[in-house]
Amino acid sequence: MNRTNTVVLPYLGGTLTIGRGPIVVAAGPCSIESADHMAISGARARSSGATLYRGGIFKMRTSPTSFQGLGYPALDFIASAKQKMGLPFISEITDPRQIEAMLSVVDIFQVGSRNMYNYELLKELGRGQTPVLLKRAMSATIDEWIKAADYVVQGGNSSVILCERGIRTFETATRNTLDLNAVAYVKAHTNFPIFADPSHGTGRADLVAPMARAAVAAGADGLLIEAHDHPSCALSDADQAIGFDELAELVKSLEPVARAIGREIQT
Amino acid sequence: MNRTNTVVLPYLGGTLTIGRGPIVVAAGPCSIESADHMAISGARARSSGATLYRGGIFKMRTSPTSFQGLGYPALDFIASAKQKMGLPFISEITDPRQIEAMLSVVDIFQVGSRNMYNYELLKELGRGQTPVLLKRAMSATIDEWIKAADYVVQGGNSSVILCERGIRTFETATRNTLDLNAVAYVKAHTNFPIFADPSHGTGRADLVAPMARAAVAAGADGLLIEAHDHPSCALSDADQAIGFDELAELVKSLEPVARAIGREIQT
Amino acid sequence: MNRTNTVVLPYLGGTLTIGRGPIVVAAGPCSIESADHMAISGARARSSGATLYRGGIFKMRTSPTSFQGLGYPALDFIASAKQKMGLPFISEITDPRQIEAMLSVVDIFQVGSRNMYNYELLKELGRGQTPVLLKRAMSATIDEWIKAADYVVQGGNSSVILCERGIRTFETATRNTLDLNAVAYVKAHTNFPIFADPSHGTGRADLVAPMARAAVAAGADGLLIEAHDHPSCALSDADQAIGFDELAELVKSLEPVARAIGREIQT
Amino acid sequence: MNRTNTVVLPYLGGTLTIGRGPIVVAAGPCSIESADHMAISGARARSSGATLYRGGIFKMRTSPTSFQGLGYPALDFIASAKQKMGLPFISEITDPRQIEAMLSVVDIFQVGSRNMYNYELLKELGRGQTPVLLKRAMSATIDEWIKAADYVVQGGNSSVILCERGIRTFETATRNTLDLNAVAYVKAHTNFPIFADPSHGTGRADLVAPMARAAVAAGADGLLIEAHDHPSCALSDADQAIGFDELAELVKSLEPVARAIGREIQT
């Protein structure tokens, strides 16, 4: 199979290369909330140092009675809101039947940890050319995760980014256990670009910054960070979101860490 | 939400009630292999004491290059093979787009552990009336599992059976850790009928019988057992399949255990 | 190494054989509380069907400020309290330096899950002849557990009973996950007598009875059950203790399960 | 309780302060092998940038027939070998009865992960003044680990360093899962100095360097690294040991990472 070691996206009139080059920061709210909110928070994400904007349209929630995301209606305003904020957009897909509608607004399809084993979805994404960010399932071995990525690659789409987001363990002080061993392992033993998500990986806003720095030191090619203009008002995952001021400070603190290992942060 | 405590199926001219009544045994191969194999192994399953026939058409395999099940072509012969063997048929669904094609041949839709969090699939199954057997994900808490079942119930389909199939732990002597605490807990705290799968729950043919008996003693309403006429030739999961002679012996050994707790085995 | 398959104890003027014969029930409070309490609760344990009395003198507690057991002073009254209640006594040892003082009152040394890897303690117990009940550590593989038992056997003491008491997993509805796979595995692949502890294995009084029955069906040679005359007043582990009336009912319910697999309950 | 935030040791005629100041590297073989080996490898550890020498005298091995360390006879040559190499010495204690004999040669008592719950040992170490490095047990929650440290502190010995060494999960590509969330958490929420052990935490020599850098970025006050002059000949844990040339390179690479977060490496 033809695994690639970089994923290339159009970016600010040029291109953004994810993988062996500068480290990228993807930031944004857990859920897309409105056109205005997307434009404003996207602009703030960008000015804080993020190069990708993340936000959920279709949310995976444990309970069927929890907020499930804005869904299809959001697709109407996202194209224009995206243009205002100027960052490539990454959003989660939860059903192969969403692909067509999302294609026009999404630059990277995120497959969440709950869908890592949804091989029918992965096969369908493999038939397209849009890059896929594949989160590790809560208790997937690294080997299963790589093989899940191969479901996409086998279909002809070699633009797959892996994303470590914390595994499920017995620990209760943190929501999940961010497995940076896995980041270092994927870096050493595969070609796939590898991201880390310190927000879900810790579930605690106070641990996001040190673990983001640790992920960069371990070799991550990118970070996925939940940031919100009013973290405590986020429609979902409020405990782990940081504010944009904190994000700006965090991105600044990542630069010397990246340089320490011979890399830089994408600006 | 209107959770039911029994799931009722047509059975041998009458009905089969799954839940509070007699304990049912579902048996059959990991994968459907051919029309003849289905007819023959179904007849053997029935004469060994099984009241449901299980077999995969769409398989979830870790590697994209492993055998993925016969898929849609198998649907052509299943209806007639089913009639020959005379047992209700339970088979795994892996994509909402398969529902229509499978509806005519499947009596119970199995949602596998890898798809327990596939909420779009669960919502779609909730719009129909076909019973759903929902396996627990490898590291799902009991609470997440019950809430996943509620995705089906909320749609209007109250016929949901939960199935414990082993959780993922550090243990390597067994493939998974069959969590009978969960069986006893679901029995005590919910209305859902609860099955156990000692084949996946142990991954070892030599432990299937004692763990099947333990599951019955813990309160399981049914068992899902991999049985094959030539276990070592099974197209998948050969290590954990038992032969039909062993199955017959096992079912016979379950009867006194069921009686010991005031129940019986469905014949 | 000379592993035995039975452990023999003096019992009511005769002997009690633990292992291949009748299944034994060990019951009693988490902690020894007083001479009177021991005599009374021991008598009640016996009349409820228990054949061994369990109770902690030296307690392993997560916090240094929690109740640590009565300790050495309790040894003064235990010998006489034991005579009144008439059951062999099993109690936890937490330090090799306690051996000498405990030898005269203890019939079986319990090594708790927190000390399974305390090889210096195991080596010391291997130099004596008193039987040892070795609980599995919270995340020990079955292989590590058997090898820990071999530390005792290698010293010359072949009287080792293994006891599964629940492993630590991500599940939070139960305190631990009672791994009956391990009971069936030890039974099939070693000579060691094997017990199960459904009290610690579930951490919930309401699940003790079904899981005790399941353990017997899985092949356990004995059960370790926390029982207390006033469960909610127990000095430790109140949530998982059952009353003696419940114990009597439970033991009665075990008899047909034992018979169902060709065994009986020791009376 | 009087938890301290620094542990102070005599060092090269002055003192070494572990905790809030420069980050220290402890390196050396899994097991002490001989006087010459200790002198030579200690000198190499020192010239590679280590400020503490680690090596086991009493080893905790899963099997009773594996090499158990040199034990008491090694104490005869350690004092003089220590003088030749000039680094403070950290070694594991496995039994309270070893304290007296080890006191004269050990600068820091290491309590291994298998003994984290050995509260009798911790209480005894709390009665002395020698600093204690307390490794986290394989499946201890952070809360249990901190409370175990409090067993030492409560006795009057406030010089406790915590050491994260990898937790046990389902992952098999790495020996353990180094939990850097725990490092960041301990740093943010307690006063205890915190170390990380990337050797045991990964079990793979090829991941030691990136994970050592990640641990520093996460906030570790020190590292514990297995290094050997001939890694593949190490008497134990050969897979995870690195050579001294690699160690020197690693320590050099840690310096810019430490500076990136406003700290430095102790020289």
PDB file of N, CA and C in Angstrom, chain D residues 191-249:
ATOM      1  N   ASN D 191       3.301  18.845  45.927  1.00  0.00           N
ATOM      2  CA  ASN D 191       4.640  19.387  46.107  1.00  0.00           C
ATOM      3  C   ASN D 191       5.737  18.387  45.794  1.00  0.00           C
ATOM      4  N   PHE D 192       5.394  17.131  45.636  1.00  0.00           N
ATOM      5  CA  PHE D 192       6.433  16.113  45.486  1.00  0.00           C
ATOM      6  C   PHE D 192       7.251  16.326  44.213  1.00  0.00           C
ATOM      7  N   PRO D 193       8.575  16.214  44.305  1.00  0.00           N
ATOM      8  CA  PRO D 193       9.370  16.135  43.082  1.00  0.00           C
ATOM      9  C   PRO D 193       8.919  14.904  42.289  1.00  0.00           C
ATOM     10  N   ILE D 194       8.972  15.008  40.969  1.00  0.00           N
ATOM     11  CA  ILE D 194       8.450  13.915  40.141  1.00  0.00           C
ATOM     12  C   ILE D 194       9.472  13.525  39.067  1.00  0.00           C
ATOM     13  N   PHE D 195       9.747  12.229  38.984  1.00  0.00           N
ATOM     14  CA  PHE D 195      10.642  11.687  37.959  1.00  0.00           C
ATOM     15  C   PHE D 195       9.821  10.896  36.944  1.00  0.00           C
ATOM     16  N   ALA D 196      10.446  10.623  35.817  1.00  0.00           N
ATOM     17  CA  ALA D 196       9.851   9.688  34.856  1.00  0.00           C
ATOM     18  C   ALA D 196      10.923   8.681  34.468  1.00  0.00           C
ATOM     19  N   ASP D 197      10.484   7.464  34.192  1.00  0.00           N
ATOM     20  CA  ASP D 197      11.391   6.393  33.783  1.00  0.00           C
ATOM     21  C   ASP D 197      10.988   5.938  32.379  1.00  0.00           C
ATOM     22  N   PRO D 198      11.601   6.540  31.352  1.00  0.00           N
ATOM     23  CA  PRO D 198      11.212   6.182  29.984  1.00  0.00           C
ATOM     24  C   PRO D 198      11.708   4.799  29.572  1.00  0.00           C
ATOM     25  N   SER D 199      12.604   4.209  30.339  1.00  0.00           N
ATOM     26  CA  SER D 199      13.104   2.869  29.986  1.00  0.00           C
ATOM     27  C   SER D 199      12.028   1.826  30.281  1.00  0.00           C
ATOM     28  N   HIS D 200      11.567   1.771  31.537  1.00  0.00           N
ATOM     29  CA  HIS D 200      10.466   0.858  31.849  1.00  0.00           C
ATOM     30  C   HIS D 200       9.163   1.357  31.221  1.00  0.00           C
ATOM     31  N   GLY D 201       9.046   2.663  31.085  1.00  0.00           N
ATOM     32  CA  GLY D 201       7.803   3.241  30.582  1.00  0.00           C
ATOM     33  C   GLY D 201       7.513   2.900  29.130  1.00  0.00           C
ATOM     34  N   THR D 202       8.553   2.514  28.399  1.00  0.00           N
ATOM     35  CA  THR D 202       8.352   2.115  26.998  1.00  0.00           C
ATOM     36  C   THR D 202       8.785   0.670  26.787  1.00  0.00           C
ATOM     37  N   GLY D 203       9.854   0.261  27.490  1.00  0.00           N
ATOM     38  CA  GLY D 203      10.374  -1.094  27.282  1.00  0.00           C
ATOM     39  C   GLY D 203      11.088  -1.271  25.960  1.00  0.00           C
ATOM     40  N   ARG D 204      11.362  -0.150  25.293  1.00  0.00           N
ATOM     41  CA  ARG D 204      12.007  -0.220  23.971  1.00  0.00           C
ATOM     42  C   ARG D 204      13.103   0.836  23.900  1.00  0.00           C
ATOM     43  N   ALA D 205      14.321   0.394  23.660  1.00  0.00           N
ATOM     44  CA  ALA D 205      15.445   1.327  23.601  1.00  0.00           C
ATOM     45  C   ALA D 205      15.205   2.442  22.582  1.00  0.00           C
ATOM     46  N   ASP D 206      14.511   2.132  21.481  1.00  0.00           N
ATOM     47  CA  ASP D 206      14.352   3.138  20.426  1.00  0.00           C
ATOM     48  C   ASP D 206      13.374   4.254  20.792  1.00  0.00           C
ATOM     49  N   LEU D 207      12.609   4.073  21.866  1.00  0.00           N
ATOM     50  CA  LEU D 207      11.668   5.128  22.265  1.00  0.00           C
ATOM     51  C   LEU D 207      12.131   5.892  23.503  1.00  0.00           C
ATOM     52  N   VAL D 208      13.265   5.490  24.081  1.00  0.00           N
ATOM     53  CA  VAL D 208      13.709   6.133  25.321  1.00  0.00           C
ATOM     54  C   VAL D 208      14.003   7.623  25.102  1.00  0.00           C
ATOM     55  N   ALA D 209      14.714   7.955  24.038  1.00  0.00           N
ATOM     56  CA  ALA D 209      15.104   9.357  23.843  1.00  0.00           C
ATOM     57  C   ALA D 209      13.904  10.279  23.613  1.00  0.00           C
ATOM     58  N   PRO D 210      13.013   9.986  22.644  1.00  0.00           N
ATOM     59  CA  PRO D 210      11.878  10.914  22.481  1.00  0.00           C
ATOM     60  C   PRO D 210      11.012  11.016  23.725  1.00  0.00           C
ATOM     61  N   MET D 211      10.847   9.910  24.451  1.00  0.00           N
ATOM     62  CA  MET D 211       9.992   9.970  25.631  1.00  0.00           C
ATOM     63  C   MET D 211      10.693  10.649  26.810  1.00  0.00           C
ATOM     64  N   ALA D 212      12.016  10.594  26.853  1.00  0.00           N
ATOM     65  CA  ALA D 212      12.748  11.351  27.873  1.00  0.00           C
ATOM     66  C   ALA D 212      12.546  12.843  27.629  1.00  0.00           C
ATOM     67  N   ARG D 213      12.633  13.246  26.369  1.00  0.00           N
ATOM     68  CA  ARG D 213      12.419  14.663  26.038  1.00  0.00           C
ATOM     69  C   ARG D 213      10.975  15.074  26.352  1.00  0.00           C
ATOM     70  N   ALA D 214      10.037  14.180  26.036  1.00  0.00           N
ATOM     71  CA  ALA D 214       8.636  14.489  26.316  1.00  0.00           C
ATOM     72  C   ALA D 214       8.399  14.629  27.818  1.00  0.00           C
ATOM     73  N   ALA D 215       9.050  13.782  28.610  1.00  0.00           N
ATOM     74  CA  ALA D 215       8.876  13.848  30.065  1.00  0.00           C
ATOM     75  C   ALA D 215       9.378  15.181  30.605  1.00  0.00           C
ATOM     76  N   VAL D 216      10.527  15.628  30.090  1.00  0.00           N
ATOM     77  CA  VAL D 216      11.050  16.933  30.516  1.00  0.00           C
ATOM     78  C   VAL D 216      10.063  18.036  30.133  1.00  0.00           C
ATOM     79  N   ALA D 217       9.541  17.970  28.921  1.00  0.00           N
ATOM     80  CA  ALA D 217       8.584  18.995  28.478  1.00  0.00           C
ATOM     81  C   ALA D 217       7.309  18.965  29.318  1.00  0.00           C
ATOM     82  N   ALA D 218       6.937  17.781  29.813  1.00  0.00           N
ATOM     83  CA  ALA D 218       5.733  17.666  30.635  1.00  0.00           C
ATOM     84  C   ALA D 218       5.942  18.170  32.052  1.00  0.00           C
ATOM     85  N   GLY D 219       7.215  18.374  32.433  1.00  0.00           N
ATOM     86  CA  GLY D 219       7.482  18.929  33.753  1.00  0.00           C
ATOM     87  C   GLY D 219       8.256  18.051  34.707  1.00  0.00           C
ATOM     88  N   ALA D 220       8.810  16.931  34.246  1.00  0.00           N
ATOM     89  CA  ALA D 220       9.540  16.038  35.144  1.00  0.00           C
ATOM     90  C   ALA D 220      10.755  16.747  35.752  1.00  0.00           C
ATOM     91  N   ASP D 221      11.007  16.453  37.033  1.00  0.00           N
ATOM     92  CA  ASP D 221      12.173  17.008  37.729  1.00  0.00           C
ATOM     93  C   ASP D 221      13.397  16.128  37.573  1.00  0.00           C
ATOM     94  N   GLY D 222      13.190  14.924  37.027  1.00  0.00           N
ATOM     95  CA  GLY D 222      14.317  14.025  36.850  1.00  0.00           C
ATOM     96  C   GLY D 222      13.915  12.854  35.990  1.00  0.00           C
ATOM     97  N   LEU D 223      14.929  12.147  35.513  1.00  0.00           N
ATOM     98  CA  LEU D 223      14.701  10.970  34.669  1.00  0.00           C
ATOM     99  C   LEU D 223      15.484   9.805  35.248  1.00  0.00           C
ATOM    100  N   LEU D 224      14.936   8.618  35.090  1.00  0.00           N
ATOM    101  CA  LEU D 224      15.601   7.389  35.512  1.00  0.00           C
ATOM    102  C   LEU D 224      15.782   6.578  34.239  1.00  0.00           C
ATOM    103  N   ILE D 225      17.039   6.347  33.862  1.00  0.00           N
ATOM    104  CA  ILE D 225      17.288   5.722  32.560  1.00  0.00           C
ATOM    105  C   ILE D 225      18.205   4.519  32.706  1.00  0.00           C
ATOM    106  N   GLU D 226      17.795   3.422  32.073  1.00  0.00           N
ATOM    107  CA  GLU D 226      18.660   2.250  32.082  1.00  0.00           C
ATOM    108  C   GLU D 226      19.715   2.394  31.012  1.00  0.00           C
ATOM    109  N   ALA D 227      20.987   2.392  31.452  1.00  0.00           N
ATOM    110  CA  ALA D 227      22.091   2.510  30.500  1.00  0.00           C
ATOM    111  C   ALA D 227      23.118   1.458  30.871  1.00  0.00           C
ATOM    112  N   HIS D 228      23.739   0.904  29.878  1.00  0.00           N
ATOM    113  CA  HIS D 228      24.657  -0.215  30.099  1.00  0.00           C
ATOM    114  C   HIS D 228      25.771  -0.109  29.066  1.00  0.00           C
ATOM    115  N   ASP D 229      26.996  -0.512  29.457  1.00  0.00           N
ATOM    116  CA  ASP D 229      28.101  -0.423  28.508  1.00  0.00           C
ATOM    117  C   ASP D 229      27.924  -1.396  27.337  1.00  0.00           C
ATOM    118  N   HIS D 230      27.242  -2.508  27.573  1.00  0.00           N
ATOM    119  CA  HIS D 230      26.909  -3.438  26.493  1.00  0.00           C
ATOM    120  C   HIS D 230      25.441  -3.822  26.649  1.00  0.00           C
ATOM    121  N   PRO D 231      24.567  -2.954  26.178  1.00  0.00           N
ATOM    122  CA  PRO D 231      23.135  -3.142  26.476  1.00  0.00           C
ATOM    123  C   PRO D 231      22.633  -4.562  26.243  1.00  0.00           C
ATOM    124  N   SER D 232      23.056  -5.193  25.159  1.00  0.00           N
ATOM    125  CA  SER D 232      22.482  -6.499  24.860  1.00  0.00           C
ATOM    126  C   SER D 232      22.992  -7.575  25.807  1.00  0.00           C
ATOM    127  N   CYS D 233      24.031  -7.256  26.592  1.00  0.00           N
ATOM    128  CA  CYS D 233      24.543  -8.237  27.556  1.00  0.00           C
ATOM    129  C   CYS D 233      24.024  -7.985  28.967  1.00  0.00           C
ATOM    130  N   ALA D 234      23.202  -6.980  29.147  1.00  0.00           N
ATOM    131  CA  ALA D 234      22.721  -6.674  30.486  1.00  0.00           C
ATOM    132  C   ALA D 234      22.105  -7.923  31.100  1.00  0.00           C
ATOM    133  N   LEU D 235      22.322  -8.120  32.400  1.00  0.00           N
ATOM    134  CA  LEU D 235      21.808  -9.323  33.059  1.00  0.00           C
ATOM    135  C   LEU D 235      20.287  -9.309  33.171  1.00  0.00           C
ATOM    136  N   SER D 236      19.691  -8.138  33.012  1.00  0.00           N
ATOM    137  CA  SER D 236      18.225  -8.075  33.013  1.00  0.00           C
ATOM    138  C   SER D 236      17.782  -6.857  32.207  1.00  0.00           C
ATOM    139  N   ASP D 237      16.574  -6.913  31.641  1.00  0.00           N
ATOM    140  CA  ASP D 237      15.994  -5.793  30.896  1.00  0.00           C
ATOM    141  C   ASP D 237      16.837  -5.315  29.714  1.00  0.00           C
ATOM    142  N   ALA D 238      17.452  -6.247  28.987  1.00  0.00           N
ATOM    143  CA  ALA D 238      18.339  -5.870  27.895  1.00  0.00           C
ATOM    144  C   ALA D 238      17.623  -5.077  26.787  1.00  0.00           C
ATOM    145  N   ASP D 239      16.347  -5.341  26.568  1.00  0.00           N
ATOM    146  CA  ASP D 239      15.637  -4.695  25.450  1.00  0.00           C
ATOM    147  C   ASP D 239      15.501  -3.186  25.597  1.00  0.00           C
ATOM    148  N   GLN D 240      15.517  -2.724  26.825  1.00  0.00           N
ATOM    149  CA  GLN D 240      15.225  -1.316  27.031  1.00  0.00           C
ATOM    150  C   GLN D 240      16.447  -0.492  27.410  1.00  0.00           C
ATOM    151  N   ALA D 241      17.601  -1.118  27.612  1.00  0.00           N
ATOM    152  CA  ALA D 241      18.802  -0.379  27.999  1.00  0.00           C
ATOM    153  C   ALA D 241      19.420   0.304  26.777  1.00  0.00           C
ATOM    154  N   ILE D 242      19.963   1.490  27.005  1.00  0.00           N
ATOM    155  CA  ILE D 242      20.698   2.171  25.937  1.00  0.00           C
ATOM    156  C   ILE D 242      22.184   2.199  26.314  1.00  0.00           C
ATOM    157  N   GLY D 243      23.047   2.436  25.333  1.00  0.00           N
ATOM    158  CA  GLY D 243      24.469   2.527  25.602  1.00  0.00           C
ATOM    159  C   GLY D 243      24.835   3.912  26.139  1.00  0.00           C
ATOM    160  N   PHE D 244      26.069   4.051  26.646  1.00  0.00           N
ATOM    161  CA  PHE D 244      26.454   5.341  27.234  1.00  0.00           C
ATOM    162  C   PHE D 244      26.662   6.422  26.173  1.00  0.00           C
ATOM    163  N   ASP D 245      27.032   6.032  24.964  1.00  0.00           N
ATOM    164  CA  ASP D 245      27.150   7.038  23.909  1.00  0.00           C
ATOM    165  C   ASP D 245      25.773   7.625  23.593  1.00  0.00           C
ATOM    166  N   GLU D 246      24.801   6.724  23.514  1.00  0.00           N
ATOM    167  CA  GLU D 246      23.422   7.177  23.298  1.00  0.00           C
ATOM    168  C   GLU D 246      22.969   8.049  24.450  1.00  0.00           C
ATOM    169  N   LEU D 247      23.357   7.656  25.670  1.00  0.00           N
ATOM    170  CA  LEU D 247      22.958   8.433  26.843  1.00  0.00           C
ATOM    171  C   LEU D 247      23.525   9.849  26.762  1.00  0.00           C
ATOM    172  N   ALA D 248      24.798   9.939  26.380  1.00  0.00           N
ATOM    173  CA  ALA D 248      25.435  11.251  26.290  1.00  0.00           C
ATOM    174  C   ALA D 248      24.710  12.137  25.273  1.00  0.00           C
ATOM    175  N   GLU D 249      24.367  11.524  24.152  1.00  0.00           N
ATOM    176  CA  GLU D 249      23.651  12.246  23.105  1.00  0.00           C
ATOM    177  C   GLU D 249      22.269  12.670  23.598  1.00  0.00           C
TER     178      GLU D 249
END
